[in-house]
Amino acid sequence: MAYKYVLLFKEGNGSMKELLGGKGANLAEMTRLGMPVPQGFTVTTEACTRYYDDGKKISEDIEKEIYGALAQIEEINGKKFGDAENPLLVSVRSGARASMPGMMDTILNLGLNDEVAAGLIKGNNDPKFERFVYDSYRRFIQMFSDVVMEISKKTFEVIIDELKEKKGIKNDIDLDVNDMKELVKSFKAYYKEKKGVDFPVDPKEQLMDAVKAVFRSWDNPRANVYRRMNDIPYSWGTAVNVQPMVFGNLNENSGTGVAFTRDPATGEKALFGEYLINAQGEDVVAGVRTPNKISQLQNDMPEVYTQFVEIANNLENHYKDMQDMEFTIENGKLYMLQTRNGKRTAAAALKIAVDLVDEGMITQDEAVLRVEPKQLDSLLHPQFDAKALKAAKVIGEGLAASPGAACGKVVFTAEDAKAWAEKGEKLVLVRLETSPEDIEGMVAAEGILTVRGGMTSHAAVVARGMGTCCVSGCGDIVMHSEQKYFELSGKKYNEGDYISLDGSTGKIYGEAVPTVEASISGDFGRFMGWADSKRVLKVRTNADNPRDTAQGVRFGAEGIGLCRTEHMFFEGTRIKAMREMIVARDVESRKKALAKILPYQQNDFEEMYRVLEGRPMTVRFLDPPLHEFLPSKPEEIKEIADELGMTIEALKEVIDSLHEFNPMMGHRGCRLAVSYPEIAEMQTTAIIKAAIAVNKEHPEYNIVPEIMIPLVGEIKELKFVKNFVVATADKIIAQAGVKLDYKVGTMIEIPRAALTADEIAKEAEFFSFGTNDLTQMTFGFSRDDAGAFLGSYYDNKIFESDPFAKLDQTGVGRLVKMAVELGKSTRPDIKLGICGEHGGDPSSIEFCHLIGLDYVSCSPFRVPIARLAAAQAQIKNPREK
Ligand code: ADP
Ligand code: MG
Ligand code: MG
């Protein structure tokens, strides 16, 4: 019988991720490939959507389908759910389309109650087996209570600890069958005390509650944070996998583990992973016991090892990518429980992509699609200075769980990490172990250090996903997190003390170790070469000084898309001249002050043109309101009044006269140049003279200055300012007796400009979309104030992402697209670019590619990200070169 909302594993396949989620689709695919997978079924993502549409209820038709599928797997497995003679136990596992590690919860051993437990034991009176049954039972109560009823697992651990203390026992392993029975009793009593009702004994009720809980967990705050960070739409929903249990905790001939076909930290081609004998799923990941290396399985269970290696190789060849696999051995028999394309560090991602091409497994285009653009970021950031590192004292060592160099102040909680980071501190989060609630603190930290946990612990997996440095499992640390210190190598480290972590070696340093720039050759260079040969979008950088320009060029920028001239006015003595200009009462004295600024500005442009070596630069005229250059504190006002030779009252009067109720919409942008054309004249002079000077040194550069007039909303504004620019430029060029082309264009950042772009393009030789302002003005809220309400917008699903980080394609994007079309209608060869924050965001870059922009411009560190995103956009949706 065919169901609508439920599919048996043997009915699906690997291409059905949207419907079955990643885990379900891959379980189906492994089944199809004839691999040993406990045969269960998947409740589809569409059922999750229905659950929410139906007001958080599982409707009767879906419930019927679930019971129908359950009957089928009972038959396949020859056991009956809830049966006292030969019971079937299942796991209930979440699985979204994109893997969200640790975000959703799994329940194991579901289907147990007193009767079923007794039934399991019947006919097998080995006390060890009986102990196993009650151990599974108490784990089930714990997981069910945690996931379904939100009674934290940890509170149950307290009950276990109390029992151990009472009995004078150290390890869980030493608890005997009677202890386990007692735990089951006390867990149930605790459940009743907390919930006011008995623990559910009906397995079918347990199952439905669990399925609902998985659907519900799709909407928990952790999942929402993770989705926002990873661009996963809320609308996808999660699937639920119901799978017969296999028991790694059955005996010493059983076990459970996780493994990767290549090293997820370095990319090296070798089976990499760990396992535990006599343990159940969670134990490896939870980091409570320290697992064995996978290679040791060759000695412990040679046949299982050989079989596993073969399966691993087959899976990698099949998926043509590094696999991350979960397996369990029950009484000497191997079962595969999961496979997926493994998360990896950026360095590993590059090495694997390049190696797979060299091994003939994938094409260059496929390789380019394999690396997440945002991941590159971690490769571009500093590494430890080798010399300083050698000199630094190692105070301890853990596992090299996620590479990178981290140096920061010690904090002990995720909340502190978040709060300190907001104050601009760099910090290292030190925890016994991490759990999904720590996610925001982990994002905020430079590095993560844990006392417990292996290479596949929560901390390790999440850190690698984020590209954050992590050292895990440093068991030598004695934690006193309540008192906010830890001890290591006989020394105390308090909250706020500096430590450094080397995520590539696992070493811990009790001091701040200086860092140096990252290397961008080798695999990185080869890989980016493939990306560059693909893309049609050009990538420029935003830079206001020679240092950022050089950084951008080093990272592959093909020019500057936005040079903000106001940043040049803030430094040192320049600000004084700027202030003189602002307080000037007449044109003459304003011109005098501007004349002082001119040489600085010209010199800056010359230096940048030299660094650019002929690459283009778009210079934007002065943009912010003038009051930003004047002081606001009384003591500063006095000091500056003295400096400018005026009275405090006179200066105050100027400041008051510049006061604006809404500076974002005030006297700024081209409005300044309309009021004070002499500013535009000075800036034009600086740009043109700089170009002439550098062209003279290097005729081969053939610089064509690009002058950009900001905040235009009306064609006449642009025309007015442009007239001054052209008059000034042409005069200088004529005086110099040289030939120099230059372009005058505008930023499109006011909706009216987008709406009248055909008019504006008659005067503008290029458009650069200033999507920060355009987003502000289109939504009607300011970027600096949106923080106050974005939180509740996310909570209520009004927004799924920050429109200042990810371009709102529906609204703001429509304006951009309209302006592109209108602009081209009156000036077919108009040059089009984007210079807002969005120019470095991969999904926004794809949009820019699709609507036919010529280039994107972003901050230097995002340039490689943009290059890769542009290449991926072209591979997915080819556009004429
Ligand atoms: P996650 O997505 O967090 O990895 P999983 O659904 O993969 O969660 O479950 C976590 C672990 O639980 C698995 O790695 C596996 O060891 C164990 N597990 C899940 N289902 C079963 C099962 N049917 N039999 C035995 N162990 C299971
Ligand atoms: Mg898993
Ligand atoms: Mg702007």
XYZ file of C-alpha atoms and ligand atoms in Angstrom, residues 23 38 90-91 93-94 101-102 104 106 108 243-247 256 258 280-282 285 326-328 337-338 340, ligand 1:
55
model
C 19.156 11.068 7.117
C 17.891 -1.906 10.347
C 12.695 1.580 17.870
C 14.634 4.790 17.713
C 15.318 10.216 14.854
C 14.908 13.653 13.368
C 23.983 18.403 14.049
C 22.835 18.391 17.635
C 17.186 18.117 16.965
C 16.852 11.444 19.054
C 16.434 5.451 21.608
C 14.056 2.569 13.011
C 14.336 -0.765 14.825
C 16.941 -0.648 17.549
C 20.191 -2.511 17.332
C 22.103 -2.732 20.562
C 29.009 1.795 18.527
C 31.326 7.154 14.129
C 24.905 2.931 22.962
C 24.880 5.696 20.331
C 25.022 8.790 22.402
C 29.263 11.787 21.056
C 27.453 6.134 12.226
C 27.423 2.424 12.942
C 26.580 -0.034 15.656
C 22.815 3.781 11.011
C 23.723 6.880 9.057
C 26.136 11.803 5.022
P 22.092 12.922 15.329
O 21.430 13.458 14.097
O 22.146 13.886 16.433
O 23.387 12.261 14.988
P 20.876 10.324 15.301
O 19.467 10.183 14.914
O 21.882 9.977 14.293
O 21.115 11.766 15.868
O 21.065 9.428 16.589
C 22.171 9.515 17.409
C 22.763 8.165 17.678
O 21.809 7.282 18.224
C 23.236 7.446 16.433
O 24.525 7.841 16.111
C 23.210 6.012 16.840
O 24.411 5.637 17.457
C 22.087 5.962 17.830
N 20.924 5.343 17.184
C 19.970 5.950 16.469
N 19.084 5.040 16.000
C 19.511 3.844 16.427
C 19.044 2.503 16.275
N 17.945 2.215 15.549
N 19.734 1.519 16.860
C 20.830 1.790 17.578
N 21.328 3.008 17.762
C 20.680 4.029 17.204
